[in-house]
Every structure is written in C-alpha cells, then in structure tokens.
C-alpha cells in the first residue's frame, strides 16, 4: 500500500497501523533529503498550503512551515491575534476566504477540541490537525513514535511511560493511540488529580510512583504542566510537584537500566525535568524536533498525492 486510508489528518484514532508505517517509511526518505546540502525537493510546486494558528506555537508552526518549503509548496501564514477573527468572523468564513485564494491544504491549530473535524466537513481542502485543545496532536505523536523507532529500532514491544499532566494534554492521548497501534505498552504517571478518570479503559496502565514507572519503562515522555488550561489547583505547589514527579540526573542514574527521555516541548527546565537531564545523551528532545520536519513532510506529501490523484 502506498496511499493513506484517510483524506485528512485529524487524529491518530483515524489512522491504521499501515498508515503509520507508510508515514514512517516516507519520512525516512525525507530525513535523508533534509540532511543533503540541498535540502529541498520540487515535489509540491503545484500545491498551496495555509497555516492557520489560533493558538501559540513555536515548534509545530516552524516545523510545518519548513516542511512545506522543503517540499517546494507555496505557503501562507495566518495568526489569529492579527486577523479579522477579532472582528467577529467565523472559522468557516475565515477559511473559505483563504480557500478562495486557491489553497489546497490547511494546517490548523485551534483551542477547541474537534475544530479540525468541523472544518473538514465544511471546506473543500485537506485538513491537518496541528493540535485541537486538549484533544489530539497527531503530528507530535507520529514524530514521537518515529523518534523511538529511530533510537530503539522498533516501537513494538517497547514500554513507554507518559509522565505529568495527562488530564490537559493532547500529546498524551495522541501518543497513547499511536504507540498502542504500533504494539507498544503504555503507562501514565502523575498526580492522581492529573490522570483522567477511566483512562484504563484505553488499555493504559496507571502508576502514581515515578521511580516505579521509570524502572518499568524503556522510554519516559515527560510532559509539561499545562497551566494555561487549568482553572483550579491540581497539586499543592510546583515545589511539591517537582519533589514527586520531576526527573533529575540523580534519579536517572539510579535506575537499573538506561532509559530514553523525551519531551514534546516547550520545556519548563527545573520542573518536569532538570537541565542536566534535558541536555543528556539519554534525552532525544532535539532529535524529536529534527524528525518533526521529516514526518510532517511525509504527511503533507502523502495527503497532497491524494489531491493530485483526484485531479487526474
Ligand atoms: N510540541 C509543541 O506542540 O510545541 P509548540 O506548542 O511550540 O508547537
């Protein structure tokens, strides 16, 4: 199979295992491209992509923009803060105005869960979800799983613990779904107040003790506390959180095996991980960022291939 089973990338839940392997194999090729002296291919010279960011972003936005440029697509960038959304324009009207300028694909980050699904039903363009509220962040999960595959050879059979604010995290849900589809075992770890009720129904284990979770895993994905999504306090203080769930070098060195440490960014150094862990050889945080460009190139390329097939 060399075609995705989906027409949009709205969430990991819609992808098959074969889709994920196809994305990874395509990303392998693009990773080789972006490490050449000329880091660009002419594949998408006939495609125009709009990047619509209704929420803050550094990595995802720059990574998508670079992926599009490396594929030679034309791009336009939209940021809600400086747009007519502030004058009351609806999401569908905003996007339809952009599409009237002959745009083929929309990459969208939005604070509302399901915004990408909504858009895919109302506008005639390929939609890529770049994060929708606390729901899904599919490209982050794909680049995370790709980075585990790169470091450990395979995702199947690996034990991955996701640590921290699971309750408010779109990265956690997308990672759980992607890792399970690829045959990994997943646990979550954090204060009970930040673990969603009934998460076990997803086939995920819960471990409240950080040391036990780290002793169990091959990979620890350390998540940020998402203060911007909290309207109440979920733990007594940041100091208390760091004491119980912060990963430092002393803990890392005390484990009976060498684990891989991941973080989707942005990092709060000294909270979820200390600087000496973030900058250690066991951390693959910057590999995740590098792989993000190749994985996003693969997703854009595979969805654009569908547009071209329909045109022919
Ligand atoms: N990992 C991630 O989504 O980072 P940004 O919010 O900076 O895009």
PDB file of N, CA and C in Angstrom, residues 55-122:
ATOM      1  N   UNK A  55      -3.761  29.461  18.149  1.00  0.00           N
ATOM      2  CA  UNK A  55      -3.156  29.294  19.477  1.00  0.00           C
ATOM      3  C   UNK A  55      -1.650  29.434  19.306  1.00  0.00           C
ATOM      4  N   UNK A  56      -0.947  29.762  20.388  1.00  0.00           N
ATOM      5  CA  UNK A  56       0.504  29.925  20.305  1.00  0.00           C
ATOM      6  C   UNK A  56       1.211  28.638  19.891  1.00  0.00           C
ATOM      7  N   UNK A  57       2.315  28.778  19.214  1.00  0.00           N
ATOM      8  CA  UNK A  57       3.135  27.616  18.837  1.00  0.00           C
ATOM      9  C   UNK A  57       4.513  28.107  18.412  1.00  0.00           C
ATOM     10  N   UNK A  58       5.539  27.348  18.770  1.00  0.00           N
ATOM     11  CA  UNK A  58       6.878  27.603  18.222  1.00  0.00           C
ATOM     12  C   UNK A  58       7.256  26.449  17.313  1.00  0.00           C
ATOM     13  N   UNK A  59       7.429  25.239  17.925  1.00  0.00           N
ATOM     14  CA  UNK A  59       7.929  24.074  17.186  1.00  0.00           C
ATOM     15  C   UNK A  59       7.013  23.662  16.042  1.00  0.00           C
ATOM     16  N   UNK A  60       5.720  23.471  16.339  1.00  0.00           N
ATOM     17  CA  UNK A  60       4.813  22.904  15.332  1.00  0.00           C
ATOM     18  C   UNK A  60       4.704  23.843  14.136  1.00  0.00           C
ATOM     19  N   UNK A  61       4.561  25.115  14.414  1.00  0.00           N
ATOM     20  CA  UNK A  61       4.388  26.087  13.345  1.00  0.00           C
ATOM     21  C   UNK A  61       5.633  26.189  12.457  1.00  0.00           C
ATOM     22  N   UNK A  62       6.805  26.325  13.108  1.00  0.00           N
ATOM     23  CA  UNK A  62       8.041  26.432  12.320  1.00  0.00           C
ATOM     24  C   UNK A  62       8.315  25.135  11.563  1.00  0.00           C
ATOM     25  N   UNK A  63       8.022  24.023  12.202  1.00  0.00           N
ATOM     26  CA  UNK A  63       8.277  22.717  11.602  1.00  0.00           C
ATOM     27  C   UNK A  63       7.398  22.505  10.369  1.00  0.00           C
ATOM     28  N   UNK A  64       6.110  22.861  10.467  1.00  0.00           N
ATOM     29  CA  UNK A  64       5.223  22.741   9.299  1.00  0.00           C
ATOM     30  C   UNK A  64       5.693  23.665   8.183  1.00  0.00           C
ATOM     31  N   UNK A  65       6.037  24.890   8.551  1.00  0.00           N
ATOM     32  CA  UNK A  65       6.433  25.863   7.534  1.00  0.00           C
ATOM     33  C   UNK A  65       7.687  25.393   6.791  1.00  0.00           C
ATOM     34  N   UNK A  66       8.637  24.869   7.567  1.00  0.00           N
ATOM     35  CA  UNK A  66       9.868  24.372   6.957  1.00  0.00           C
ATOM     36  C   UNK A  66       9.585  23.138   6.097  1.00  0.00           C
ATOM     37  N   UNK A  67       8.743  22.234   6.594  1.00  0.00           N
ATOM     38  CA  UNK A  67       8.395  21.012   5.839  1.00  0.00           C
ATOM     39  C   UNK A  67       7.784  21.405   4.489  1.00  0.00           C
ATOM     40  N   UNK A  68       6.903  22.401   4.506  1.00  0.00           N
ATOM     41  CA  UNK A  68       6.238  22.842   3.267  1.00  0.00           C
ATOM     42  C   UNK A  68       7.268  23.444   2.300  1.00  0.00           C
ATOM     43  N   UNK A  69       8.157  24.248   2.840  1.00  0.00           N
ATOM     44  CA  UNK A  69       9.185  24.885   1.998  1.00  0.00           C
ATOM     45  C   UNK A  69      10.137  23.843   1.419  1.00  0.00           C
ATOM     46  N   UNK A  70      10.510  22.850   2.233  1.00  0.00           N
ATOM     47  CA  UNK A  70      11.408  21.775   1.751  1.00  0.00           C
ATOM     48  C   UNK A  70      10.756  20.975   0.618  1.00  0.00           C
ATOM     49  N   UNK A  71       9.415  20.977   0.583  1.00  0.00           N
ATOM     50  CA  UNK A  71       8.688  20.262  -0.486  1.00  0.00           C
ATOM     51  C   UNK A  71       8.363  21.186  -1.664  1.00  0.00           C
ATOM     52  N   UNK A  72       8.781  22.448  -1.575  1.00  0.00           N
ATOM     53  CA  UNK A  72       8.560  23.471  -2.609  1.00  0.00           C
ATOM     54  C   UNK A  72       7.097  23.882  -2.763  1.00  0.00           C
ATOM     55  N   UNK A  73       6.286  23.682  -1.718  1.00  0.00           N
ATOM     56  CA  UNK A  73       4.898  24.169  -1.760  1.00  0.00           C
ATOM     57  C   UNK A  73       4.886  25.678  -1.524  1.00  0.00           C
ATOM     58  N   UNK A  74       3.835  26.348  -2.037  1.00  0.00           N
ATOM     59  CA  UNK A  74       3.620  27.757  -1.680  1.00  0.00           C
ATOM     60  C   UNK A  74       2.892  27.780  -0.344  1.00  0.00           C
ATOM     61  N   UNK A  75       3.267  28.730   0.529  1.00  0.00           N
ATOM     62  CA  UNK A  75       2.623  28.747   1.859  1.00  0.00           C
ATOM     63  C   UNK A  75       2.140  30.144   2.216  1.00  0.00           C
ATOM     64  N   UNK A  76       1.025  30.165   2.967  1.00  0.00           N
ATOM     65  CA  UNK A  76       0.606  31.431   3.576  1.00  0.00           C
ATOM     66  C   UNK A  76       0.369  31.176   5.057  1.00  0.00           C
ATOM     67  N   UNK A  77       0.664  32.178   5.865  1.00  0.00           N
ATOM     68  CA  UNK A  77       0.575  32.005   7.314  1.00  0.00           C
ATOM     69  C   UNK A  77      -0.429  32.967   7.908  1.00  0.00           C
ATOM     70  N   UNK A  78      -1.222  32.421   8.826  1.00  0.00           N
ATOM     71  CA  UNK A  78      -2.291  33.194   9.434  1.00  0.00           C
ATOM     72  C   UNK A  78      -2.172  33.030  10.943  1.00  0.00           C
ATOM     73  N   UNK A  79      -2.210  34.147  11.642  1.00  0.00           N
ATOM     74  CA  UNK A  79      -2.195  34.068  13.100  1.00  0.00           C
ATOM     75  C   UNK A  79      -3.423  34.807  13.607  1.00  0.00           C
ATOM     76  N   UNK A  80      -4.195  34.141  14.474  1.00  0.00           N
ATOM     77  CA  UNK A  80      -5.486  34.699  14.912  1.00  0.00           C
ATOM     78  C   UNK A  80      -5.327  36.081  15.534  1.00  0.00           C
ATOM     79  N   UNK A  81      -4.224  36.268  16.267  1.00  0.00           N
ATOM     80  CA  UNK A  81      -4.042  37.516  17.011  1.00  0.00           C
ATOM     81  C   UNK A  81      -4.076  38.736  16.097  1.00  0.00           C
ATOM     82  N   UNK A  82      -3.616  38.580  14.833  1.00  0.00           N
ATOM     83  CA  UNK A  82      -3.546  39.748  13.955  1.00  0.00           C
ATOM     84  C   UNK A  82      -4.547  39.646  12.801  1.00  0.00           C
ATOM     85  N   UNK A  83      -5.654  38.916  13.011  1.00  0.00           N
ATOM     86  CA  UNK A  83      -6.588  38.658  11.907  1.00  0.00           C
ATOM     87  C   UNK A  83      -7.969  39.267  12.173  1.00  0.00           C
ATOM     88  N   UNK A  84      -8.866  39.110  11.182  1.00  0.00           N
ATOM     89  CA  UNK A  84     -10.228  39.633  11.336  1.00  0.00           C
ATOM     90  C   UNK A  84     -11.119  38.729  12.183  1.00  0.00           C
ATOM     91  N   UNK A  85     -10.551  37.619  12.720  1.00  0.00           N
ATOM     92  CA  UNK A  85     -11.285  36.807  13.700  1.00  0.00           C
ATOM     93  C   UNK A  85     -11.693  37.720  14.861  1.00  0.00           C
ATOM     94  N   UNK A  86     -10.811  38.668  15.173  1.00  0.00           N
ATOM     95  CA  UNK A  86     -11.083  39.601  16.271  1.00  0.00           C
ATOM     96  C   UNK A  86     -12.239  40.545  15.956  1.00  0.00           C
ATOM     97  N   UNK A  87     -12.656  40.599  14.675  1.00  0.00           N
ATOM     98  CA  UNK A  87     -13.805  41.440  14.313  1.00  0.00           C
ATOM     99  C   UNK A  87     -15.078  40.615  14.226  1.00  0.00           C
ATOM    100  N   UNK A  88     -15.018  39.342  14.601  1.00  0.00           N
ATOM    101  CA  UNK A  88     -16.229  38.515  14.686  1.00  0.00           C
ATOM    102  C   UNK A  88     -16.412  37.535  13.541  1.00  0.00           C
ATOM    103  N   UNK A  89     -15.424  37.394  12.648  1.00  0.00           N
ATOM    104  CA  UNK A  89     -15.567  36.465  11.526  1.00  0.00           C
ATOM    105  C   UNK A  89     -15.558  35.022  12.048  1.00  0.00           C
ATOM    106  N   UNK A  90     -16.421  34.145  11.466  1.00  0.00           N
ATOM    107  CA  UNK A  90     -16.464  32.751  11.927  1.00  0.00           C
ATOM    108  C   UNK A  90     -15.291  31.971  11.331  1.00  0.00           C
ATOM    109  N   UNK A  91     -15.038  30.785  11.917  1.00  0.00           N
ATOM    110  CA  UNK A  91     -13.947  29.930  11.438  1.00  0.00           C
ATOM    111  C   UNK A  91     -14.179  29.528   9.981  1.00  0.00           C
ATOM    112  N   UNK A  92     -15.421  29.122   9.657  1.00  0.00           N
ATOM    113  CA  UNK A  92     -15.709  28.667   8.290  1.00  0.00           C
ATOM    114  C   UNK A  92     -15.539  29.828   7.307  1.00  0.00           C
ATOM    115  N   UNK A  93     -16.023  31.026   7.664  1.00  0.00           N
ATOM    116  CA  UNK A  93     -15.864  32.180   6.766  1.00  0.00           C
ATOM    117  C   UNK A  93     -14.385  32.517   6.573  1.00  0.00           C
ATOM    118  N   UNK A  94     -13.629  32.494   7.676  1.00  0.00           N
ATOM    119  CA  UNK A  94     -12.193  32.782   7.575  1.00  0.00           C
ATOM    120  C   UNK A  94     -11.537  31.811   6.608  1.00  0.00           C
ATOM    121  N   UNK A  95     -11.818  30.520   6.813  1.00  0.00           N
ATOM    122  CA  UNK A  95     -11.145  29.507   5.997  1.00  0.00           C
ATOM    123  C   UNK A  95     -11.630  29.574   4.557  1.00  0.00           C
ATOM    124  N   UNK A  96     -12.922  29.790   4.336  1.00  0.00           N
ATOM    125  CA  UNK A  96     -13.423  29.864   2.952  1.00  0.00           C
ATOM    126  C   UNK A  96     -12.830  31.042   2.197  1.00  0.00           C
ATOM    127  N   UNK A  97     -12.593  32.151   2.907  1.00  0.00           N
ATOM    128  CA  UNK A  97     -11.924  33.293   2.264  1.00  0.00           C
ATOM    129  C   UNK A  97     -10.503  32.920   1.854  1.00  0.00           C
ATOM    130  N   UNK A  98      -9.844  32.172   2.728  1.00  0.00           N
ATOM    131  CA  UNK A  98      -8.472  31.744   2.409  1.00  0.00           C
ATOM    132  C   UNK A  98      -8.499  30.761   1.236  1.00  0.00           C
ATOM    133  N   UNK A  99      -9.491  29.859   1.235  1.00  0.00           N
ATOM    134  CA  UNK A  99      -9.568  28.858   0.155  1.00  0.00           C
ATOM    135  C   UNK A  99      -9.911  29.504  -1.189  1.00  0.00           C
ATOM    136  N   UNK A 100     -10.647  30.639  -1.146  1.00  0.00           N
ATOM    137  CA  UNK A 100     -10.974  31.341  -2.392  1.00  0.00           C
ATOM    138  C   UNK A 100      -9.701  31.818  -3.092  1.00  0.00           C
ATOM    139  N   UNK A 101      -8.615  31.887  -2.323  1.00  0.00           N
ATOM    140  CA  UNK A 101      -7.317  32.254  -2.914  1.00  0.00           C
ATOM    141  C   UNK A 101      -6.610  31.016  -3.461  1.00  0.00           C
ATOM    142  N   UNK A 102      -7.388  29.921  -3.677  1.00  0.00           N
ATOM    143  CA  UNK A 102      -6.885  28.665  -4.290  1.00  0.00           C
ATOM    144  C   UNK A 102      -5.860  27.957  -3.404  1.00  0.00           C
ATOM    145  N   UNK A 103      -6.284  27.703  -2.176  1.00  0.00           N
ATOM    146  CA  UNK A 103      -5.441  26.945  -1.247  1.00  0.00           C
ATOM    147  C   UNK A 103      -5.889  25.483  -1.271  1.00  0.00           C
ATOM    148  N   UNK A 104      -4.931  24.546  -1.253  1.00  0.00           N
ATOM    149  CA  UNK A 104      -5.246  23.114  -1.357  1.00  0.00           C
ATOM    150  C   UNK A 104      -5.304  22.412  -0.010  1.00  0.00           C
ATOM    151  N   UNK A 105      -4.555  22.945   0.955  1.00  0.00           N
ATOM    152  CA  UNK A 105      -4.420  22.235   2.227  1.00  0.00           C
ATOM    153  C   UNK A 105      -4.362  23.243   3.365  1.00  0.00           C
ATOM    154  N   UNK A 106      -4.952  22.860   4.505  1.00  0.00           N
ATOM    155  CA  UNK A 106      -4.949  23.750   5.668  1.00  0.00           C
ATOM    156  C   UNK A 106      -4.327  23.009   6.851  1.00  0.00           C
ATOM    157  N   UNK A 107      -3.330  23.612   7.469  1.00  0.00           N
ATOM    158  CA  UNK A 107      -2.764  23.105   8.723  1.00  0.00           C
ATOM    159  C   UNK A 107      -3.332  24.000   9.817  1.00  0.00           C
ATOM    160  N   UNK A 108      -4.015  23.419  10.786  1.00  0.00           N
ATOM    161  CA  UNK A 108      -4.683  24.293  11.765  1.00  0.00           C
ATOM    162  C   UNK A 108      -4.426  23.866  13.208  1.00  0.00           C
ATOM    163  N   UNK A 109      -4.033  24.832  14.029  1.00  0.00           N
ATOM    164  CA  UNK A 109      -4.036  24.665  15.488  1.00  0.00           C
ATOM    165  C   UNK A 109      -5.160  25.525  16.027  1.00  0.00           C
ATOM    166  N   UNK A 110      -5.978  24.939  16.916  1.00  0.00           N
ATOM    167  CA  UNK A 110      -7.148  25.657  17.418  1.00  0.00           C
ATOM    168  C   UNK A 110      -7.412  25.251  18.874  1.00  0.00           C
ATOM    169  N   UNK A 111      -7.880  26.182  19.713  1.00  0.00           N
ATOM    170  CA  UNK A 111      -8.110  25.823  21.124  1.00  0.00           C
ATOM    171  C   UNK A 111      -9.303  24.886  21.338  1.00  0.00           C
ATOM    172  N   UNK A 112     -10.197  24.764  20.349  1.00  0.00           N
ATOM    173  CA  UNK A 112     -11.398  23.950  20.559  1.00  0.00           C
ATOM    174  C   UNK A 112     -11.221  22.516  20.079  1.00  0.00           C
ATOM    175  N   UNK A 113     -11.452  21.524  20.958  1.00  0.00           N
ATOM    176  CA  UNK A 113     -11.398  20.128  20.520  1.00  0.00           C
ATOM    177  C   UNK A 113     -12.388  19.897  19.381  1.00  0.00           C
ATOM    178  N   UNK A 114     -11.969  19.207  18.344  1.00  0.00           N
ATOM    179  CA  UNK A 114     -12.871  18.901  17.223  1.00  0.00           C
ATOM    180  C   UNK A 114     -12.901  19.978  16.154  1.00  0.00           C
ATOM    181  N   UNK A 115     -12.106  21.035  16.287  1.00  0.00           N
ATOM    182  CA  UNK A 115     -12.139  22.127  15.292  1.00  0.00           C
ATOM    183  C   UNK A 115     -11.737  21.619  13.906  1.00  0.00           C
ATOM    184  N   UNK A 116     -10.758  20.732  13.854  1.00  0.00           N
ATOM    185  CA  UNK A 116     -10.304  20.185  12.572  1.00  0.00           C
ATOM    186  C   UNK A 116     -11.377  19.329  11.920  1.00  0.00           C
ATOM    187  N   UNK A 117     -12.051  18.502  12.716  1.00  0.00           N
ATOM    188  CA  UNK A 117     -13.131  17.645  12.198  1.00  0.00           C
ATOM    189  C   UNK A 117     -14.235  18.529  11.624  1.00  0.00           C
ATOM    190  N   UNK A 118     -14.601  19.570  12.362  1.00  0.00           N
ATOM    191  CA  UNK A 118     -15.632  20.516  11.928  1.00  0.00           C
ATOM    192  C   UNK A 118     -15.256  21.128  10.568  1.00  0.00           C
ATOM    193  N   UNK A 119     -14.011  21.576  10.501  1.00  0.00           N
ATOM    194  CA  UNK A 119     -13.549  22.230   9.272  1.00  0.00           C
ATOM    195  C   UNK A 119     -13.577  21.265   8.082  1.00  0.00           C
ATOM    196  N   UNK A 120     -13.181  20.021   8.332  1.00  0.00           N
ATOM    197  CA  UNK A 120     -13.110  19.034   7.236  1.00  0.00           C
ATOM    198  C   UNK A 120     -14.483  18.771   6.633  1.00  0.00           C
ATOM    199  N   UNK A 121     -15.539  19.036   7.421  1.00  0.00           N
ATOM    200  CA  UNK A 121     -16.901  18.801   6.931  1.00  0.00           C
ATOM    201  C   UNK A 121     -17.467  20.015   6.199  1.00  0.00           C
ATOM    202  N   UNK A 122     -16.804  21.166   6.323  1.00  0.00           N
ATOM    203  CA  UNK A 122     -17.372  22.402   5.776  1.00  0.00           C
ATOM    204  C   UNK A 122     -16.541  23.070   4.695  1.00  0.00           C
TER     205      UNK A 122
END
